[in-house]
XYZ file of C-alpha atoms in Angstrom:
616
model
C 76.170 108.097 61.671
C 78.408 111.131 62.827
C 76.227 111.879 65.605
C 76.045 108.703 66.898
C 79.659 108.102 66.638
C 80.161 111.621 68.936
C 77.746 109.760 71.521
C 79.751 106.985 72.113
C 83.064 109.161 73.379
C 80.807 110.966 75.379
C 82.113 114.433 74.382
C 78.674 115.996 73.976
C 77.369 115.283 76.700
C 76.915 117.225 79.333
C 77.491 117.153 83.117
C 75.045 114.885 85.227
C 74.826 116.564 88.276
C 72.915 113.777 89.863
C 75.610 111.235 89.268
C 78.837 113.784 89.507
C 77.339 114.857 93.042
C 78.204 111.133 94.081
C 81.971 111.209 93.446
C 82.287 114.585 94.351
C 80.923 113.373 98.227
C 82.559 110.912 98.440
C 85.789 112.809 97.629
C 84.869 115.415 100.416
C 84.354 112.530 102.690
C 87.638 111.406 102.446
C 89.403 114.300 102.544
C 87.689 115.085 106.070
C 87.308 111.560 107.747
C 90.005 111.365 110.385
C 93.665 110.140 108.886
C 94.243 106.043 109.807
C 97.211 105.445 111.681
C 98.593 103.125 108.735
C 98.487 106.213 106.126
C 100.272 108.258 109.286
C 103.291 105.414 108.972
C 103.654 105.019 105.691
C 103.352 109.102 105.452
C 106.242 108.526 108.065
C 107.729 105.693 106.066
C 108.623 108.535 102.894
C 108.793 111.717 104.329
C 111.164 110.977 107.443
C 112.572 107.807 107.132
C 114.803 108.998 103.696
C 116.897 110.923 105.755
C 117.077 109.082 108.460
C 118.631 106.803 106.283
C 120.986 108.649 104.756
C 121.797 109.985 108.403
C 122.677 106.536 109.752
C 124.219 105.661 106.160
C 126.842 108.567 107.059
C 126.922 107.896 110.608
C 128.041 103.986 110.078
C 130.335 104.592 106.976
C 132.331 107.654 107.976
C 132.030 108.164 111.608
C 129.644 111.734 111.805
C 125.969 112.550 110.804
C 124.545 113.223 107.014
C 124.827 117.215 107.957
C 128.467 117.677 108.879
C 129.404 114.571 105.673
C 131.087 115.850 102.539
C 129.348 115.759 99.189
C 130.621 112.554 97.838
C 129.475 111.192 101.242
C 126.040 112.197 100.898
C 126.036 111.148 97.245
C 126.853 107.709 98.597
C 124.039 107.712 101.224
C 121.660 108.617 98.804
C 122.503 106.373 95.900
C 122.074 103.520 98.810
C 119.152 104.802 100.080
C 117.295 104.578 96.815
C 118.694 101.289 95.854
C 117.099 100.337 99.870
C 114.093 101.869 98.258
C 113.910 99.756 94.787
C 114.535 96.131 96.851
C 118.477 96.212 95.109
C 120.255 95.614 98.833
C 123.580 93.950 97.463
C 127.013 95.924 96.564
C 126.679 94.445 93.173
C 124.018 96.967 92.353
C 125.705 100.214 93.825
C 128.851 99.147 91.580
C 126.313 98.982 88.155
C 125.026 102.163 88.735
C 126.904 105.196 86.567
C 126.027 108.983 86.710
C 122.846 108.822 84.449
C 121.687 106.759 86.811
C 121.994 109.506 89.794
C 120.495 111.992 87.723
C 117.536 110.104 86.303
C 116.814 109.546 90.312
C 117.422 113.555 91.218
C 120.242 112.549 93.674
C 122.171 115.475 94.100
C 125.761 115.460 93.009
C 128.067 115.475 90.610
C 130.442 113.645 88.312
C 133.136 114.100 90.029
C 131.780 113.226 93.521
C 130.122 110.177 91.939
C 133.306 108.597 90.978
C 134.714 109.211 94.120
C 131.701 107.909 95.853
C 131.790 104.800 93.322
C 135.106 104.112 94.056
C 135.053 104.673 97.681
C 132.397 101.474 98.233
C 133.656 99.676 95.347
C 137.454 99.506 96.652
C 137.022 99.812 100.783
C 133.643 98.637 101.682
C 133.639 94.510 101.380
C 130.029 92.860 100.034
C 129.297 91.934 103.755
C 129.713 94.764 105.361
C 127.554 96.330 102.720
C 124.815 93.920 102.913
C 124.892 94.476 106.745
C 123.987 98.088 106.494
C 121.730 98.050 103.708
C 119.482 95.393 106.416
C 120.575 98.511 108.717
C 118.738 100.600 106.746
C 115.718 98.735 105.294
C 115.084 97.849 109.168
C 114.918 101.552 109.933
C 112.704 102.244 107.174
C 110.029 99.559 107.794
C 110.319 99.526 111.555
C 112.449 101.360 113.327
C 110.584 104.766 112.806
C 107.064 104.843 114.714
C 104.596 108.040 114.089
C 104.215 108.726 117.758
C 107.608 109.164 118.527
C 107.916 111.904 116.009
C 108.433 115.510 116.759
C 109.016 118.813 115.545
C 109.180 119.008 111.860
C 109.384 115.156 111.640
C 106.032 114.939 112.801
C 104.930 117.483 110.353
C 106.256 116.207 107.389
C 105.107 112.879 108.448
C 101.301 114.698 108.574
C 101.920 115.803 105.202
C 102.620 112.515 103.629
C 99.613 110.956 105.302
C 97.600 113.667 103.720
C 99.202 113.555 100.320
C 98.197 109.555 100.734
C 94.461 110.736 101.729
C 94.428 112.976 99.097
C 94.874 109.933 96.290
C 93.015 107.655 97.569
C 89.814 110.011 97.325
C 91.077 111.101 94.115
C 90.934 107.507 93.255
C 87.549 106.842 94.269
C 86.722 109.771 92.359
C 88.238 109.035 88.805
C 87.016 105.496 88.971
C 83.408 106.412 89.663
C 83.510 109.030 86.909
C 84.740 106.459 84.608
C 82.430 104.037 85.404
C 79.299 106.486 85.595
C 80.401 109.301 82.588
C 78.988 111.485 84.741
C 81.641 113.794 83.226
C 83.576 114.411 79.562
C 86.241 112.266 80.182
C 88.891 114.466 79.024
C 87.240 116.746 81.969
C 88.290 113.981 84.494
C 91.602 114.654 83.693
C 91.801 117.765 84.205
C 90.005 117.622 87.664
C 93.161 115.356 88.807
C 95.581 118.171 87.870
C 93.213 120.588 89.846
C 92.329 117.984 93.115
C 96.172 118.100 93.293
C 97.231 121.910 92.851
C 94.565 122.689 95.255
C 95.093 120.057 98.002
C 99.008 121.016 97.929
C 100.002 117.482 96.799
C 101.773 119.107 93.219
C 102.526 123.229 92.622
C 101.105 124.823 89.835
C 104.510 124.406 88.182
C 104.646 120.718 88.934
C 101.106 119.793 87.737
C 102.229 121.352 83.975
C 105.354 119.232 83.426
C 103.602 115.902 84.642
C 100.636 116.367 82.268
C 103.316 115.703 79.097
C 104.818 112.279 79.542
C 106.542 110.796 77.050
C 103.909 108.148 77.080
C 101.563 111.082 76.490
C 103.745 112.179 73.300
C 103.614 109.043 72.308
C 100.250 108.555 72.410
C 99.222 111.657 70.812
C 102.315 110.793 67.943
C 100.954 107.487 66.992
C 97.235 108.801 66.271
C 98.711 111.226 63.963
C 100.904 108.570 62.097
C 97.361 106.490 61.983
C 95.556 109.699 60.714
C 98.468 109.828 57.964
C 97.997 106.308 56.910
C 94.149 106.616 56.951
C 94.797 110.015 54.453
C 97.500 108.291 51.780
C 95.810 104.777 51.772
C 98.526 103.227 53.210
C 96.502 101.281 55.772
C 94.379 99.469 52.686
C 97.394 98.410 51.310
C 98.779 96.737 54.546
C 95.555 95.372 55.373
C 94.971 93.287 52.456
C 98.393 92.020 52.509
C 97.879 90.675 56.079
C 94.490 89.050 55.117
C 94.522 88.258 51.373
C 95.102 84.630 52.621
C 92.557 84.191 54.670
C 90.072 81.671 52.782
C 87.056 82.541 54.644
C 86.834 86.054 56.432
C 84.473 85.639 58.843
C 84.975 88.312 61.606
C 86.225 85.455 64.343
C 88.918 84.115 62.307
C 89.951 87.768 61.873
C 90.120 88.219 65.623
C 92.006 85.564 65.902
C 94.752 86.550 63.283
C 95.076 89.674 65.326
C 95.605 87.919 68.728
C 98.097 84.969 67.315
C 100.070 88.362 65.030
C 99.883 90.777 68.400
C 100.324 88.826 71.542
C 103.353 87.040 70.971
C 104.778 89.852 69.443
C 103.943 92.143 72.840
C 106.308 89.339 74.264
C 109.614 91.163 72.442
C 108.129 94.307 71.492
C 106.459 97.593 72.395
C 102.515 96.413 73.402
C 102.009 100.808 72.533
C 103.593 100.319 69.018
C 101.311 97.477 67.734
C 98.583 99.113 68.725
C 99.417 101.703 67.176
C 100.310 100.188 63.979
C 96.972 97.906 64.080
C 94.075 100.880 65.142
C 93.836 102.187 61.436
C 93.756 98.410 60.282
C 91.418 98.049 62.909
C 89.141 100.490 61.708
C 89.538 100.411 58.155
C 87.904 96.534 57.990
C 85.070 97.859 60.050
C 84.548 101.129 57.754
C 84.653 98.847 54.640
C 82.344 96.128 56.120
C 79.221 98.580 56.057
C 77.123 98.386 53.506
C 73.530 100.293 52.772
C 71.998 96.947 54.079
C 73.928 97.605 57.365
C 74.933 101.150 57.918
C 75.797 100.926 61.204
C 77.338 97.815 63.394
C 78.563 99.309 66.591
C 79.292 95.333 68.018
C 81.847 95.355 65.373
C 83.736 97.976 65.959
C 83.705 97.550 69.370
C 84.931 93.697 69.070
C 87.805 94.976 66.711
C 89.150 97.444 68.481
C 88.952 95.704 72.106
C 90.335 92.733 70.507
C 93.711 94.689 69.028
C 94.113 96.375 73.159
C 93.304 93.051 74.374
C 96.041 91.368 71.987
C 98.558 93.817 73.448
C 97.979 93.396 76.938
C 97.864 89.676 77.381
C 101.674 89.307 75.169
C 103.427 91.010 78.102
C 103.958 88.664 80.384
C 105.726 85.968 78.145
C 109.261 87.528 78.166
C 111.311 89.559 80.230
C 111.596 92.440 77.525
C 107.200 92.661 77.711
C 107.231 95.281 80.033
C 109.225 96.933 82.666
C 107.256 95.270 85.309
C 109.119 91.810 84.873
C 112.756 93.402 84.859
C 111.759 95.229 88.537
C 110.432 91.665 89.781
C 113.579 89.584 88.481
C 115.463 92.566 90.044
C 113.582 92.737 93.500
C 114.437 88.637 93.589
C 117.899 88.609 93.115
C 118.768 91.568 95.479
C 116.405 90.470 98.449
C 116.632 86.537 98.390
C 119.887 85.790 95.553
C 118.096 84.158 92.857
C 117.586 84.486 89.543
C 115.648 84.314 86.624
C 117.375 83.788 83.652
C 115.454 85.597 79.748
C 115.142 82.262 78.451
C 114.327 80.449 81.653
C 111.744 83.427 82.103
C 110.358 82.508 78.739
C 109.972 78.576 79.640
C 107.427 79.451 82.220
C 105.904 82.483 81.377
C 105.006 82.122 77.379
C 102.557 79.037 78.262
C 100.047 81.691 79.760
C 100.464 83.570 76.933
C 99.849 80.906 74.839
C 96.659 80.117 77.073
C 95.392 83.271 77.248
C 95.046 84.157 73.129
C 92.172 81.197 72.987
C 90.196 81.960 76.505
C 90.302 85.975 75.325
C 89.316 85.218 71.977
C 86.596 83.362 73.120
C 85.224 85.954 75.686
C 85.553 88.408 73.237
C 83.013 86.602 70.809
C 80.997 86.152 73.785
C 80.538 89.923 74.626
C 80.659 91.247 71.659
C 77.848 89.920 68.993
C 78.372 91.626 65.654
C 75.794 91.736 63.201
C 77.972 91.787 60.073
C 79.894 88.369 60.585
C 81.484 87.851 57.253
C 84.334 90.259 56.469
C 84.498 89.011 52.852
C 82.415 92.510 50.911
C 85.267 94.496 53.361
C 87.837 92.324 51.460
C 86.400 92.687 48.155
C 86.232 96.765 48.830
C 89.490 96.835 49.440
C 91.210 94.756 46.864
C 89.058 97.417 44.334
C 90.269 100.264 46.357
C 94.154 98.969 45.930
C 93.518 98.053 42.461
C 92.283 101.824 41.226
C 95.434 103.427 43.452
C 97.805 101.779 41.069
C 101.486 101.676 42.027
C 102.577 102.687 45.393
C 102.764 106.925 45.165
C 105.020 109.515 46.645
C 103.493 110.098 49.544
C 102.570 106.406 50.102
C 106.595 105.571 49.784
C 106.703 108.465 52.335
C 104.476 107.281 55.239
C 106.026 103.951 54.740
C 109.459 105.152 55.175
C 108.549 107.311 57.892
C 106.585 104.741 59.513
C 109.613 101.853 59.188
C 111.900 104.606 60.409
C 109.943 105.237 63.153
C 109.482 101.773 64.379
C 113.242 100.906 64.139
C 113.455 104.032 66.290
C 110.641 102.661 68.897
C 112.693 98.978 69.213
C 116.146 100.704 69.373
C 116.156 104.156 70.964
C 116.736 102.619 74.464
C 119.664 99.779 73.221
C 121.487 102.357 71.138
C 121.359 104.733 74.389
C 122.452 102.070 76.755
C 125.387 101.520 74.041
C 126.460 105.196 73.410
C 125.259 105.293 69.773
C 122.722 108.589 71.066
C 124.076 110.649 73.128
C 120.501 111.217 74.808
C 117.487 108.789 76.044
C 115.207 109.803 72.946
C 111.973 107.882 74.093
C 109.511 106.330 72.215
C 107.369 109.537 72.647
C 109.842 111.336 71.246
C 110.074 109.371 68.425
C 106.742 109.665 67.857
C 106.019 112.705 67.473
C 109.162 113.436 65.532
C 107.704 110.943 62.632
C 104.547 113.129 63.091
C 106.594 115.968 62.179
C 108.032 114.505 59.411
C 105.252 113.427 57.772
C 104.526 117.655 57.975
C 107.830 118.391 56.431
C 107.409 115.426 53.487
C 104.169 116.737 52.238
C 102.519 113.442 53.454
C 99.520 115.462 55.607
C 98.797 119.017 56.670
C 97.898 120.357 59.832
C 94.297 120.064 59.152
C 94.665 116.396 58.538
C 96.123 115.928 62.276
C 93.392 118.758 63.616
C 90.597 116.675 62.168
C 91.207 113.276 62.473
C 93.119 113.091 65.885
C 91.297 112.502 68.933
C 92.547 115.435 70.999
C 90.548 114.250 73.993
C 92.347 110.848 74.326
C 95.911 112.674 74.710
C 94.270 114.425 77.334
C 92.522 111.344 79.035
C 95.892 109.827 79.325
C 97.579 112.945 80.171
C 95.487 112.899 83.392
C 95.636 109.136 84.024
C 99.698 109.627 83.922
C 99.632 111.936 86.763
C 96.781 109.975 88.810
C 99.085 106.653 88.436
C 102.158 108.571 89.205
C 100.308 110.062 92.044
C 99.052 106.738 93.892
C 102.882 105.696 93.378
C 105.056 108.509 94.617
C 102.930 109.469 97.979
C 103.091 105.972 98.671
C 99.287 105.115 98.482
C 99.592 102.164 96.177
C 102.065 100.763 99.078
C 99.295 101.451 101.662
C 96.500 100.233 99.988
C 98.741 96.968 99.536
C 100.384 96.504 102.404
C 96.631 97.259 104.424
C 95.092 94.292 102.049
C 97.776 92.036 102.840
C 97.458 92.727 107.131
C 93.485 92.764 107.067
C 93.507 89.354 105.086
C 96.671 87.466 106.977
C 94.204 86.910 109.838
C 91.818 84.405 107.511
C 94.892 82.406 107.051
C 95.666 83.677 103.470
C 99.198 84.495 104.427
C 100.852 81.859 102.798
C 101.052 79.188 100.173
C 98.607 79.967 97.235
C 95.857 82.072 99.109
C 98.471 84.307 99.546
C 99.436 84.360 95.579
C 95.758 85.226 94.860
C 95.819 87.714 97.055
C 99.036 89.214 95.499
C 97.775 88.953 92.427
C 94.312 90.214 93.169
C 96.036 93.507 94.645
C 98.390 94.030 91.910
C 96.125 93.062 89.144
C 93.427 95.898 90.688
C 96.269 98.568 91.293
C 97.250 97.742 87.604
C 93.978 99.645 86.274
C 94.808 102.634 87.638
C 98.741 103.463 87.346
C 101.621 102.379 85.250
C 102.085 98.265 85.468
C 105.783 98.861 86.501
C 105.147 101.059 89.990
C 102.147 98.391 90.220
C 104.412 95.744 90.266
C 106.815 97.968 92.865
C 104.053 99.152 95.267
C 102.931 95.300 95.458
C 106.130 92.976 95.067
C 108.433 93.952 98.282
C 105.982 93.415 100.422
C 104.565 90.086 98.538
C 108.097 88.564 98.135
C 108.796 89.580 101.892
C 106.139 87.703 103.405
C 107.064 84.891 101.141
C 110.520 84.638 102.495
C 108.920 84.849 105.686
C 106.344 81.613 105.484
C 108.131 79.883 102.559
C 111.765 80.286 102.791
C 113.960 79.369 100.139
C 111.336 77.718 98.435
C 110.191 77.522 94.853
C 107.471 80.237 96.148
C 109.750 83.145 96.307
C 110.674 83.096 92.022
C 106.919 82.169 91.393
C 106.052 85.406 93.916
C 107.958 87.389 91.711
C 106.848 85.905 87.820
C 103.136 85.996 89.209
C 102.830 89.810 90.317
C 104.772 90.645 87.259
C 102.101 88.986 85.397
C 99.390 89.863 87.354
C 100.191 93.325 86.893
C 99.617 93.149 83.264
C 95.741 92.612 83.793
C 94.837 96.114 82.950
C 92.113 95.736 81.151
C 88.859 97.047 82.851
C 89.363 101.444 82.523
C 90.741 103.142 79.412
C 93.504 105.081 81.494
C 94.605 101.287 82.203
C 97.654 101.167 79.545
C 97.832 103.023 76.540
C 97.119 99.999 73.990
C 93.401 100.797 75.747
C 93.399 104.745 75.556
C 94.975 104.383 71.468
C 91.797 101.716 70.757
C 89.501 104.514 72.633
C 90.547 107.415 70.025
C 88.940 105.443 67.078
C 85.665 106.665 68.283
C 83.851 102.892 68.542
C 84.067 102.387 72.304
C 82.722 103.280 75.358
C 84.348 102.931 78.732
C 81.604 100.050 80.023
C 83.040 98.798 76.656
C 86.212 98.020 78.505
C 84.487 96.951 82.280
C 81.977 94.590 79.743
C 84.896 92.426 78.446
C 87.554 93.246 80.864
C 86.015 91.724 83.958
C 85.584 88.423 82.600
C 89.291 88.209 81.080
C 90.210 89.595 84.701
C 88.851 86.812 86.537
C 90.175 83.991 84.135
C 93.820 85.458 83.985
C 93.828 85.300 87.696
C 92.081 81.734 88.018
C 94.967 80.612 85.089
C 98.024 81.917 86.914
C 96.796 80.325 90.165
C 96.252 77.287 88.147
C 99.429 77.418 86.091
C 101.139 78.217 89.635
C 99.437 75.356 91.131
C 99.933 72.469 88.192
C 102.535 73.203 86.000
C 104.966 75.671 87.386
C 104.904 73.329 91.229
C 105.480 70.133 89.079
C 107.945 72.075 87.479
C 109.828 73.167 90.706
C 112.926 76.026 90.103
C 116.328 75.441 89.973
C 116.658 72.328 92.539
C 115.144 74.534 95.566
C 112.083 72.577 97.241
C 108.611 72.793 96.882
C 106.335 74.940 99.050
């Protein structure tokens, strides 16, 4: 049963030159087909227009250009600039932001010149004359700088950001047909990305290092060792039972369906990584304890556990504002570039009915792909109620990993409140919490190293290691925005530029670019120029807030690759699934979230309407 088990990760296996000689091509091919003129302006777009920006930022405000202006007046060029950059266009944001703020975004400067540069907009530049430049500026950006007009080092940077562009895309095609084929270890993709990217110049050696430990990374690798502790001290039986002891007949779909009505609601409010972290030992305790020498071996119900606990997390996003960061950036984007907003609770009205919708259409596509044969969960009850009944009393070191544990969730729903209120005097992360309740566990006796060394999946950390930089890397060179914005052009022509065809196509963009990077720079690459051609065809119309709430949604349908969000990679490490696991039952949920939030768009958000503004 070990073996097989090892087969399904893939990690000894061995390199299929046949298939790996596919992506490989067709990564070469990329690299030396000629550069499109669109990568060439959006290349221009982030390499030359940000100081060009800041340039005519200095030029308009104080009278001289960015390299003769004094520090506190390049500080305020660049603050504007990047708000320009994240959609926020109105004074309103420039007076929010503080000093953390600039340093979090690597503007140069420092406290002192910020305050002077805070109180030089705040107290002599009025909100119109603001909002005047800041069109100044975004019009420069977008338009005003054309490729073949460049020279000199302008044109050469621009050359390099077209190639950095190049560079991801083929690195995409690459990743995702190594996925799909496991032509490759996995864990080997990811380091291929680091090395793709070192030796096409996108990253230094230096560079690629820090990027491969996010925090989401830490906290990936902390919450498998927390599981491992539970798994080790028994801990997991004990909260198992007590979450099922009710149920009157355990057959394996009512258990699913516990899981989705427990996780999705609760991915609303709370961290979608933390329950599925906290649920992947439950997970795979019931399907441990449901084998029996009559049935050894039930790979279908492993499989439909552990892709119904990822697929619990990522459809509870979307129902709140606090889901993800991906709504806040699309409320955001809304108020700065058309004035409206979207109140939490109003949020909430319109977006917890496709939650709601969603935890019955999953749960039935997941008992449509995945056909256990043990169907009754009752002998894995029965098991476990013995196996609490012989441990006694709760133990030291099962009071431990429960204290650790409730410690460590507190920490994971309050680290970034408590910062924003001066209670820590750092940003801790949830990674960082993480792995400091792996620690402790060390120092309470709870586990040794051996525990972690054995019963971790080392691989995953590095699978999403990679799949941090890849996402990170389709984001920052800007080829998210030109794969978007070159979907959007191609399809305007067949008349999908406006009114729902449009929203599909939105949605169908975000909800691919989704799979591959972080759901918040999905949201970003996808949403400015979604909710610009909205004010364009529809203006101020209900379209524009149901532009934003519908790529915010949409870009929560990661669910076809593991490197999709981490509730996916964390399922992965129990060692049940296969990556077709995830294309088998993500396609289908895909396809119906879309076809519901065009439908829920179309029916009960238009009868709806928004705030008194007219229909589209």
């Amino acid at each position: 049963m070990e073996k097989k088990k090892k087969k399904v990760t893939g990690y000894d296996k061995y390199v299929d030159w046949k298939m790996f000689s596919i992506p490989v091509i067709l990564l070469f091919v990329i690299l030396f087909m000629p550069t499109p003129y669109g990568m060439k302006d959006v290349g221009t777009e982030y390499r030359v227009a940000p100081g060009k920006v800041i340039n005519l930022v200095t030029t308009e405000l104080f009278g001289h250009a960015s390299s003769d202006a004094e520090q506190w007046q390049i500080l305020v060029a660049g603050i504007m600039e990047q708000n320009m950059k994240m959609g926020a266009l109105t004074k309103k944001r420039f007076v929010k932001r503080d000093f953390k703020w600039v340093q979090k975004n690597k503007i140069p400067g420092d406290e002192k010149n910020f305050n002077r540069a805070h109180t030089y907009v705040s107290e002599e530049v009025d909100d119109e004359a603001y909002a005047s430049l800041m069109k100044k500026t975004m019009a420069l950006r977008k338009t005003g700088l054309k490729y073949e007009d460049l020279q000199g080092q302008d044109k050469k940077a621009a050359d390099k950001g077209a190639w950095h562009i190049k560079v991801a895309v083929a690195m995409g095609v690459f990743v995702v047909l190594c996925f799909l084929t496991e032509c490759i270890p996995l864990p080997g993709v990811s380091f291929c990305i680091g090395l793709i990217l070192v030796f096409t110049g996108v990253v230094s050696r230096k560079q690629v290092a820090m990027l491969y430990w996010d925090d989401a990374c830490w906290f990936i690798m902390g919450s498998l060792m927390f599981a491992a502790a539970f798994v080790k001290t028994g801990v997991d039986k004990r909260v198992c039972l007590m979450m099922f002891r009710k149920l009157a007949v355990p057959d394996v779909r009512w258990i699913t369906l516990i899981i989705f009505i427990i996780i999705s609601p609760l991915a609303a409010f709370i961290s979608d990584h933390a329950l599925a972290a906290m649920f992947l030992p439950i997970g795979m305790l019931l399907y441990q304890n449901s084998l029996s020498p009559e049935v050894p071996d039930d790979p279908e119900l492993g499989k439909m556990l552990m892709i119904a606990i990822a697929m619990a997390c990522n459809i509870g996003g979307p129902g709140a504002p606090s889901g993800g960061a991906r709504n806040v950036i699309m409320m955001t984007y809304l108020t700065d570039m058309f004035g409206m907003d979207i109140g939490y609770f109003q949020w909430v009205t319109y977006c917890f009915p496709f939650l709601l919708l969603m935890i019955p259409i999953t749960w039935l596509l997941v008992n449509w792909r995945f056909k256990p044969q043990i169907t009754s969960l009752a002998p894995a009850m029965a098991h476990l109620r013995r196996e609490t009944e012989k441990m006694g009393g709760w133990n030291r070191k099962q009071l431990w990993a429960l204290i650790i544990f409730v410690i460590m969730v507190f920490g994971w729903f309050t680290e970034k409140t408590f910062f924003n209120m001066g209670i820590y005097p750092v940003r801790l992360g949830i990674g960082v919490i993480a792995v400091a309740g792996a620690v402790a566990y060390l120092l309470a006796g709870v586990v040794n190293w051996r525990d972690y060394q054995e019963k971790v999946d080392w691989g995953v950390v590095w699978l999403y290691a990679g799949a941090i930089i890849f996402g990170r890397t389709l984001d920052s060179t800007g080829a998210a925005y030109w794969l978007a914005r070159s979907a959007i052009e191609a399809l305007a022509p067949l008349g999908m530029d406006a009114g729902l065809p449009l929203l599909a196509v939105s949605n169908g963009l975000t909800a691919v670019l989704t799979n591959l990077m972080a759901d918040g720079p999905a949201a970003a690459a996808v949403g400015p120029i979604a909710l610009n051609m909205a004010g364009l065809v529809h203006p101020g119309t209900t379209f524009l807030p149901f532009m934003a709430m519908s790529t915010a949604i949409a870009s929560s349908f990661a669910y076809c690759l593991i490197i999709g969000t981490p509730p996916n990679a964390i399922v992965y490490a129990s060692g049940y699934l296969e990556p077709k696991d995830f294309i088998r039952i993500g396609i289908p949920v895909w396809f119906a979230a879309n076809i519901l939030l065009l439908v829920l768009t179309g029916i009960y958000w238009s009868l709806r309407g928004f705030s008194g503004l007219p229909g589209f």
